[in-house]
PDB file of C-alpha atoms and ligand atoms in Angstrom:
ATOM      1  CA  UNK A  11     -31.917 -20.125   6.350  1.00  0.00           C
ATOM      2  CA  UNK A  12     -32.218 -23.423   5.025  1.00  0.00           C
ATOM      3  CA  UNK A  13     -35.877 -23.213   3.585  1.00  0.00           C
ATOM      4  CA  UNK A  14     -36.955 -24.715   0.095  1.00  0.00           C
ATOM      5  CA  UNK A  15     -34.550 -25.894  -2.969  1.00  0.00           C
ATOM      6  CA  UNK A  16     -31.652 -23.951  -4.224  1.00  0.00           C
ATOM      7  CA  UNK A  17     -31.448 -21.142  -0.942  1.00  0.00           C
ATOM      8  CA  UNK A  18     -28.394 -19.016  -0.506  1.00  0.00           C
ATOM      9  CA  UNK A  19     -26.812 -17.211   1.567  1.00  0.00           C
ATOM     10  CA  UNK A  20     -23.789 -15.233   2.663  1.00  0.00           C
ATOM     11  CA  UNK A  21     -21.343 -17.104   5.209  1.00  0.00           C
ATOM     12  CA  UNK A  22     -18.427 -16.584   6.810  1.00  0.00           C
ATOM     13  CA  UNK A  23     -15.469 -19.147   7.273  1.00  0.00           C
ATOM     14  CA  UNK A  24     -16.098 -22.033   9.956  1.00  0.00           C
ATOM     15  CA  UNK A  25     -20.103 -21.183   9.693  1.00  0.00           C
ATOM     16  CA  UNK A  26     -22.396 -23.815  10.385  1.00  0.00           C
ATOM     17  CA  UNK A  27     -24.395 -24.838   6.884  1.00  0.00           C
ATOM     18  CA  UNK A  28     -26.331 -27.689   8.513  1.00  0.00           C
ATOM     19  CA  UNK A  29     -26.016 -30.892  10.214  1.00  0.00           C
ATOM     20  CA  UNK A  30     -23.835 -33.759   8.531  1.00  0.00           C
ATOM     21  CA  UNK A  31     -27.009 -36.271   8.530  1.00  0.00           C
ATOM     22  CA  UNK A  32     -28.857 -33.697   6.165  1.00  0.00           C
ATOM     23  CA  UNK A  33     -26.185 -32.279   3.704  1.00  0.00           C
ATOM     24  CA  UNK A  34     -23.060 -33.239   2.535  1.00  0.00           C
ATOM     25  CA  UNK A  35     -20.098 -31.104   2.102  1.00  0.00           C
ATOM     26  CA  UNK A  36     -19.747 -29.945  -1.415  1.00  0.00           C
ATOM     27  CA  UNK A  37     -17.400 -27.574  -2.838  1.00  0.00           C
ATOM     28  CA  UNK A  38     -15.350 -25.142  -0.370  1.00  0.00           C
ATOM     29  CA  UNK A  39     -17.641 -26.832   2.609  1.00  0.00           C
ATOM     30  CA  UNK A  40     -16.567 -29.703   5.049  1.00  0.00           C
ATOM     31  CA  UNK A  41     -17.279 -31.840   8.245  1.00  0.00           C
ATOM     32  CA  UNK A  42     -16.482 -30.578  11.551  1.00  0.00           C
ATOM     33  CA  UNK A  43     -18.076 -32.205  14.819  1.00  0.00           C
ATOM     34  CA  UNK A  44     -21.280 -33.608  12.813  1.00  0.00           C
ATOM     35  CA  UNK A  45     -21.851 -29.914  11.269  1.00  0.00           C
ATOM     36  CA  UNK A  46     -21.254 -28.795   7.718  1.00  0.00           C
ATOM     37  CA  UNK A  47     -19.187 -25.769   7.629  1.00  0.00           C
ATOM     38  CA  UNK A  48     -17.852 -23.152   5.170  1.00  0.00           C
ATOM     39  CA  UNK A  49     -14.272 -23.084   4.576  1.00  0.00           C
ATOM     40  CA  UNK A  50     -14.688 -19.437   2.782  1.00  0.00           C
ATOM     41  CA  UNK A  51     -16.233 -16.366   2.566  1.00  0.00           C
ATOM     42  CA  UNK A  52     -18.522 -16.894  -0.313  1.00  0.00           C
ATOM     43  CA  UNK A  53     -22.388 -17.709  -1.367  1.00  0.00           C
ATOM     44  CA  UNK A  54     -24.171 -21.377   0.030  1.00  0.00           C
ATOM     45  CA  UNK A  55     -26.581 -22.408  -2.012  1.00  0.00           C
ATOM     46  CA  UNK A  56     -28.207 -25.547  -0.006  1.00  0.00           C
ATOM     47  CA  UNK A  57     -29.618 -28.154  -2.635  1.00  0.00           C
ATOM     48  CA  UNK A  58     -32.272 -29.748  -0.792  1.00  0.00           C
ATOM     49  CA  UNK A  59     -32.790 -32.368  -3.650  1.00  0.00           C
ATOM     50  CA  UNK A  60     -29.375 -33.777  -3.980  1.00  0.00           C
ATOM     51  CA  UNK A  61     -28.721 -32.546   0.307  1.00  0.00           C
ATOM     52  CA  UNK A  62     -25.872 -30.887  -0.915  1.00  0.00           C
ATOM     53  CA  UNK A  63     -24.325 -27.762   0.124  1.00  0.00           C
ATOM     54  CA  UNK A  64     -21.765 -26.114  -2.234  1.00  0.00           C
ATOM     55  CA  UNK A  65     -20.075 -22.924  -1.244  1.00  0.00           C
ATOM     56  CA  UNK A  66     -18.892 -20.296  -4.044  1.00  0.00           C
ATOM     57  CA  UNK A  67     -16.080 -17.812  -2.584  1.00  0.00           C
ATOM     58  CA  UNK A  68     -17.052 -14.307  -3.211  1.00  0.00           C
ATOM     59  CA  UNK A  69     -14.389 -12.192  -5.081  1.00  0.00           C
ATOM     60  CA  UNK A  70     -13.869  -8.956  -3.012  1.00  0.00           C
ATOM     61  CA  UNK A  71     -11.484  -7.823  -5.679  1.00  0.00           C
ATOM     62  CA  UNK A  72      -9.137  -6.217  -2.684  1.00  0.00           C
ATOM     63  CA  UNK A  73      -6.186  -6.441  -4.850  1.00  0.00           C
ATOM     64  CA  UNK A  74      -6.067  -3.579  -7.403  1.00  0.00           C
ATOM     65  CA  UNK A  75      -2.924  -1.938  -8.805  1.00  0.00           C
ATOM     66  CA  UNK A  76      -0.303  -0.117  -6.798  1.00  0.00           C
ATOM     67  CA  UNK A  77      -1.477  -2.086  -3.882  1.00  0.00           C
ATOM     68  CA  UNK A  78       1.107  -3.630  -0.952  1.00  0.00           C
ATOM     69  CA  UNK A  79       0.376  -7.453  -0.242  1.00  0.00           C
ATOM     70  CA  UNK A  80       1.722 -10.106   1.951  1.00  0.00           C
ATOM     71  CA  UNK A  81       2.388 -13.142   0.437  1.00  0.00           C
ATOM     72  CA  UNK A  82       4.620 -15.996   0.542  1.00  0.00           C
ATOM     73  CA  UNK A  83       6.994 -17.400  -1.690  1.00  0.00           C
ATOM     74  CA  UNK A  84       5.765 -21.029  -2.480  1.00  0.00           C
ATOM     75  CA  UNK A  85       6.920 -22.108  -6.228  1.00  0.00           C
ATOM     76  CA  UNK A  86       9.711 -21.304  -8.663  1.00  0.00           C
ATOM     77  CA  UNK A  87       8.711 -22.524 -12.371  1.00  0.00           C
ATOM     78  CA  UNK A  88      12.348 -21.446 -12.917  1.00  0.00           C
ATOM     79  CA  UNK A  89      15.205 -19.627 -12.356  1.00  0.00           C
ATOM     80  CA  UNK A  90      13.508 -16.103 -12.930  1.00  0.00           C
ATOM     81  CA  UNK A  91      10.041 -16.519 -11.914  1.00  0.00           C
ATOM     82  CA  UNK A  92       8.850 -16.769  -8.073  1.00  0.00           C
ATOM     83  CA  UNK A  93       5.062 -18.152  -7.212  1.00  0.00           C
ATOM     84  CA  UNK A  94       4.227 -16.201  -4.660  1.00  0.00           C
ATOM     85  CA  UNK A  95       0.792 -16.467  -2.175  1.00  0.00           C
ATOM     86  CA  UNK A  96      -0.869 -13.222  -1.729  1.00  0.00           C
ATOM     87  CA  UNK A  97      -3.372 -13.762   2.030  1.00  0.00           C
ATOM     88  CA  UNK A  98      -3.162  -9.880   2.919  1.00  0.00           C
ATOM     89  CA  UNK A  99      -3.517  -6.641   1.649  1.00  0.00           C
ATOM     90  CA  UNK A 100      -2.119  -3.125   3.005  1.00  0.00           C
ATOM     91  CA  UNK A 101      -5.220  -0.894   4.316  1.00  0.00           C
ATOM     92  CA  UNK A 102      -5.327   2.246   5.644  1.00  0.00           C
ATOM     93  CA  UNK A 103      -6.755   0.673   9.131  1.00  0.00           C
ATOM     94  CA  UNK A 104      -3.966  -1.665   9.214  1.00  0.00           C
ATOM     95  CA  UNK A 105      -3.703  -5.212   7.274  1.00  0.00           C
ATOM     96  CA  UNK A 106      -6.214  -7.488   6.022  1.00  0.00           C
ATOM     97  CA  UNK A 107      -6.297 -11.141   5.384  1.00  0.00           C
ATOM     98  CA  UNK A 108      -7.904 -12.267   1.686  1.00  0.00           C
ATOM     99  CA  UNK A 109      -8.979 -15.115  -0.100  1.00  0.00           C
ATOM    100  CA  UNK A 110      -5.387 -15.719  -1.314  1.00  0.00           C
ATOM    101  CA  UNK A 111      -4.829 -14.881  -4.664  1.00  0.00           C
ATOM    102  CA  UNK A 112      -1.455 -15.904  -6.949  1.00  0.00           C
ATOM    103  CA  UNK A 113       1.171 -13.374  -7.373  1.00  0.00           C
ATOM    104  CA  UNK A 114       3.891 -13.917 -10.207  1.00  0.00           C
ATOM    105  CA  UNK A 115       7.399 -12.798  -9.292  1.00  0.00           C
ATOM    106  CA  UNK A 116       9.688 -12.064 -12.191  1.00  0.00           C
ATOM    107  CA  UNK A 117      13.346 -10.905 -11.938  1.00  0.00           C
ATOM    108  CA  UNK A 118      13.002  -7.755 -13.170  1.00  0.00           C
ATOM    109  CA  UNK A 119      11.009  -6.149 -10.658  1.00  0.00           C
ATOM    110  CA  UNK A 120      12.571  -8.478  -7.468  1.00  0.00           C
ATOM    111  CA  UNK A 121      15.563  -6.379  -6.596  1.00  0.00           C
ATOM    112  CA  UNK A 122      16.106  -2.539  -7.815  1.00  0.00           C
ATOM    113  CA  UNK A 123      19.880  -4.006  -7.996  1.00  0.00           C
ATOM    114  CA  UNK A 124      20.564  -6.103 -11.581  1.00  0.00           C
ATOM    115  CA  UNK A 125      20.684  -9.774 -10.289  1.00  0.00           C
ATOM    116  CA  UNK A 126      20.870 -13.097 -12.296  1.00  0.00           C
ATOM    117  CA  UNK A 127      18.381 -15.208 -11.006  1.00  0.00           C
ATOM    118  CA  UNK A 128      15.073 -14.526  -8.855  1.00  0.00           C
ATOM    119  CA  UNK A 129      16.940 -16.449  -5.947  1.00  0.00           C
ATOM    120  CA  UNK A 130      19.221 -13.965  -5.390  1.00  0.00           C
ATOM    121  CA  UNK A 131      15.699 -11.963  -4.046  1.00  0.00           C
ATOM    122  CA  UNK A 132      13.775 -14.274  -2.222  1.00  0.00           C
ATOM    123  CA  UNK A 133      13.617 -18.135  -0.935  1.00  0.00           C
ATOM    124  CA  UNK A 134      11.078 -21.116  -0.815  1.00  0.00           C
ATOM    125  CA  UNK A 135       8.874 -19.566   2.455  1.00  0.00           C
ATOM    126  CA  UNK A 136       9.741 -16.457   2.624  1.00  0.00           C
ATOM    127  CA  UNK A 137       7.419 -13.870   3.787  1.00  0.00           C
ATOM    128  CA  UNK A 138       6.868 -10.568   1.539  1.00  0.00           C
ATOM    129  CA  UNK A 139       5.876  -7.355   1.308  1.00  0.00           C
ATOM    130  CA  UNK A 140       5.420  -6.569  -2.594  1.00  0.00           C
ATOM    131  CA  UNK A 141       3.566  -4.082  -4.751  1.00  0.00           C
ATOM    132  CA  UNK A 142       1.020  -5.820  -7.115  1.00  0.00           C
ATOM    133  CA  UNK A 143       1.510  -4.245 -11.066  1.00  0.00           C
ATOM    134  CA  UNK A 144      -1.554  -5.476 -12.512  1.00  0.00           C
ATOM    135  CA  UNK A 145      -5.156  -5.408 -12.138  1.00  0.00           C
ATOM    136  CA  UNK A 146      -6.600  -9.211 -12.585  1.00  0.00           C
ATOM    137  CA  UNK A 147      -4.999 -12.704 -11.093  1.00  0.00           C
ATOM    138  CA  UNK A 148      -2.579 -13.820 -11.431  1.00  0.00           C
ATOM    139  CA  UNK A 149      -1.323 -10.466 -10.092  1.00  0.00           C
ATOM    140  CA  UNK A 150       2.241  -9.717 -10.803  1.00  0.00           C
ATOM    141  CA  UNK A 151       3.861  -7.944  -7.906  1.00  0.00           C
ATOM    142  CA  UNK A 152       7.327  -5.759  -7.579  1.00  0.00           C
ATOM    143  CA  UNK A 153       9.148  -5.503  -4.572  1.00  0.00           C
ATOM    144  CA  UNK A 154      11.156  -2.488  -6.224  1.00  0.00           C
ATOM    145  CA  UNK A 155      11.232   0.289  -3.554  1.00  0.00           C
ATOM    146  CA  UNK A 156      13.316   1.143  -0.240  1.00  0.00           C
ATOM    147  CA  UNK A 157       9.786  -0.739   1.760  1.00  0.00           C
ATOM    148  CA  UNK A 158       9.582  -3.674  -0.231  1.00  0.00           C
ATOM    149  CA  UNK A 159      10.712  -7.064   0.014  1.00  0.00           C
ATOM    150  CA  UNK A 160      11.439  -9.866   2.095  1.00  0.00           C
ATOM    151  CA  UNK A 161       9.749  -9.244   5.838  1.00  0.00           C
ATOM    152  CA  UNK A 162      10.765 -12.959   7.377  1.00  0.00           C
ATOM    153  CA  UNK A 163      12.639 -15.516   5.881  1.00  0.00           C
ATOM    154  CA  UNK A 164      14.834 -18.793   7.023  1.00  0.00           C
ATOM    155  CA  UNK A 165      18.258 -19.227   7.088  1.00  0.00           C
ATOM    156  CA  UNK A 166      19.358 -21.807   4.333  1.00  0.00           C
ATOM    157  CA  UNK A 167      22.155 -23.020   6.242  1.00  0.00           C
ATOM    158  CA  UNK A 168      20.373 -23.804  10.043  1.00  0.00           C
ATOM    159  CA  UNK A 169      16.787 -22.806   9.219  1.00  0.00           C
ATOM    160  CA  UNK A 170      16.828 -19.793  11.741  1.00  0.00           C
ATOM    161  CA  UNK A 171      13.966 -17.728  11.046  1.00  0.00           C
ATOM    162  CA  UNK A 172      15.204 -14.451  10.407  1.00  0.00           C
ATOM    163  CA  UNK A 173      13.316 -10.625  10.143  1.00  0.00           C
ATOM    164  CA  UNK A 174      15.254  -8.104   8.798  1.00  0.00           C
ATOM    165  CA  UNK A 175      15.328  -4.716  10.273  1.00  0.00           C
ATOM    166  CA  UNK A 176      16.111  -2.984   7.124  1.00  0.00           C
ATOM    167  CA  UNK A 177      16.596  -3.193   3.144  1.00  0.00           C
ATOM    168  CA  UNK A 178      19.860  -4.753   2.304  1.00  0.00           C
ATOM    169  CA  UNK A 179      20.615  -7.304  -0.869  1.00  0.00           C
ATOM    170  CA  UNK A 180      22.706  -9.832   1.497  1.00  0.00           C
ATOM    171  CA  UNK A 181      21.861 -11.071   4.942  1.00  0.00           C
ATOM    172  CA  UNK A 182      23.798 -12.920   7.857  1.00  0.00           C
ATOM    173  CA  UNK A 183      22.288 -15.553  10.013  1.00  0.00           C
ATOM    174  CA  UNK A 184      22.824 -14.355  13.502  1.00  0.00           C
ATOM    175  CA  UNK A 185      22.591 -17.488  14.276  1.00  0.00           C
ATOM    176  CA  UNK A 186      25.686 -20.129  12.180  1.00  0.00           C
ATOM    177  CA  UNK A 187      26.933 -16.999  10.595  1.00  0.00           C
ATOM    178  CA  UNK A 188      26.010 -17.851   7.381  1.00  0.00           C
ATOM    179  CA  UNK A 189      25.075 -15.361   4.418  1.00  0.00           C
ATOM    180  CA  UNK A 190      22.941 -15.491   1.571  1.00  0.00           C
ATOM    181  CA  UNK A 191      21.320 -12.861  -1.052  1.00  0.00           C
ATOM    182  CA  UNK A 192      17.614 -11.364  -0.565  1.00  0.00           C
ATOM    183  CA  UNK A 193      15.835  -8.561  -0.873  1.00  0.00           C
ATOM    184  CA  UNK A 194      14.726  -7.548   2.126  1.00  0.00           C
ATOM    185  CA  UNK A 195      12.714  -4.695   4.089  1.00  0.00           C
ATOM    186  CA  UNK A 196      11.972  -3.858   7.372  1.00  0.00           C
ATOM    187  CA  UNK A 197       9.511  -5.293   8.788  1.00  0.00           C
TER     188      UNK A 197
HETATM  189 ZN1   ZN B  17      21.934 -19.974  10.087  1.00  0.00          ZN
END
């Protein structure tokens, strides 16, 4: 595997490159009990000159248009716009974790209901099940439809985690009572 300059090869994540006294970790690689290892699926390319080992993710291009993804809600750039994490897609065998890929959020498509601000949909962490619109990243997602929308989110109030059982547009913490407006769907 790791024969003459500038080799490659396809590895998996956590997959031994080499041996930390021959190669240091270079991009998407690291040190892990005196081995190099891959921290994606991609292409090494061992550079026996420099005794570097750089990984380069492979694109699977899972993500296409129509699409459900899991992803979670991580940034709001403002009041209408949600960041969210896309780390699974919807197959036909079940669900598959990705390389994650950003997902943009706007108001429009976060509620089929008219609401003011993308908060009234979803919340710093939540968990979602979304439909991606468009066909190269950052992929913007809808979660329009009865099977779309929040799968697992946190109470504000106590920080219960909460899983909603079906699609509603306001939710009570079982927990302190307390209620607050997403978009949710069953999980
Ligand atoms: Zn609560």
């Amino acid at each position: 595997m790791q024969t003459g300059s500038g080799d490659r090869a396809i590895v998996a994540p956590g997959e031994e490159l080499g041996v930390e006294e021959e190669y240091l970790p270079g991009d998407n690689a690291y040190v892990d009990s005196g081995y190099v290892k891959s921290m994606v699926l991609g292409v090494a390319e061992w550079d026996r000159v420099n005794h570097v080992v750089n990984v380069r993710p492979l694109k699977l291009s899972l993500i296409r248009p129509g699409q459900i993804v899991y992803g979670k809600v991580y940034y709001f750039p403002n009041d209408k716009v949600a960041m969210v994490r896309i780390f699974a897609v919807q197959q036909q065998d079940g669900v598959r974790r990705i390389q994650p890929e950003t997902g943009i959020l706007y108001v429009a498509y976060a509620s089929e209901e008219r609401i003011g601000t993308v908060y009234d949909a979803v919340g710093l962490g939540d968990l979602v099940r979304a439909r991606v619109l468009s066909s190269k990243p950052p992929y913007h997602i809808s979660l329009r439809g009865p099977l779309l929308g929040v799968v697992e989110t946190r109470c504000p109030q106590c920080r219960a985690v909460i899983i909603p059982s079906s699609t509603v547009s306001r939710l009570t913490c079982p927990v302190c009572g307390f209620t607050f407006r997403r978009k949710t769907a069953p999980s």
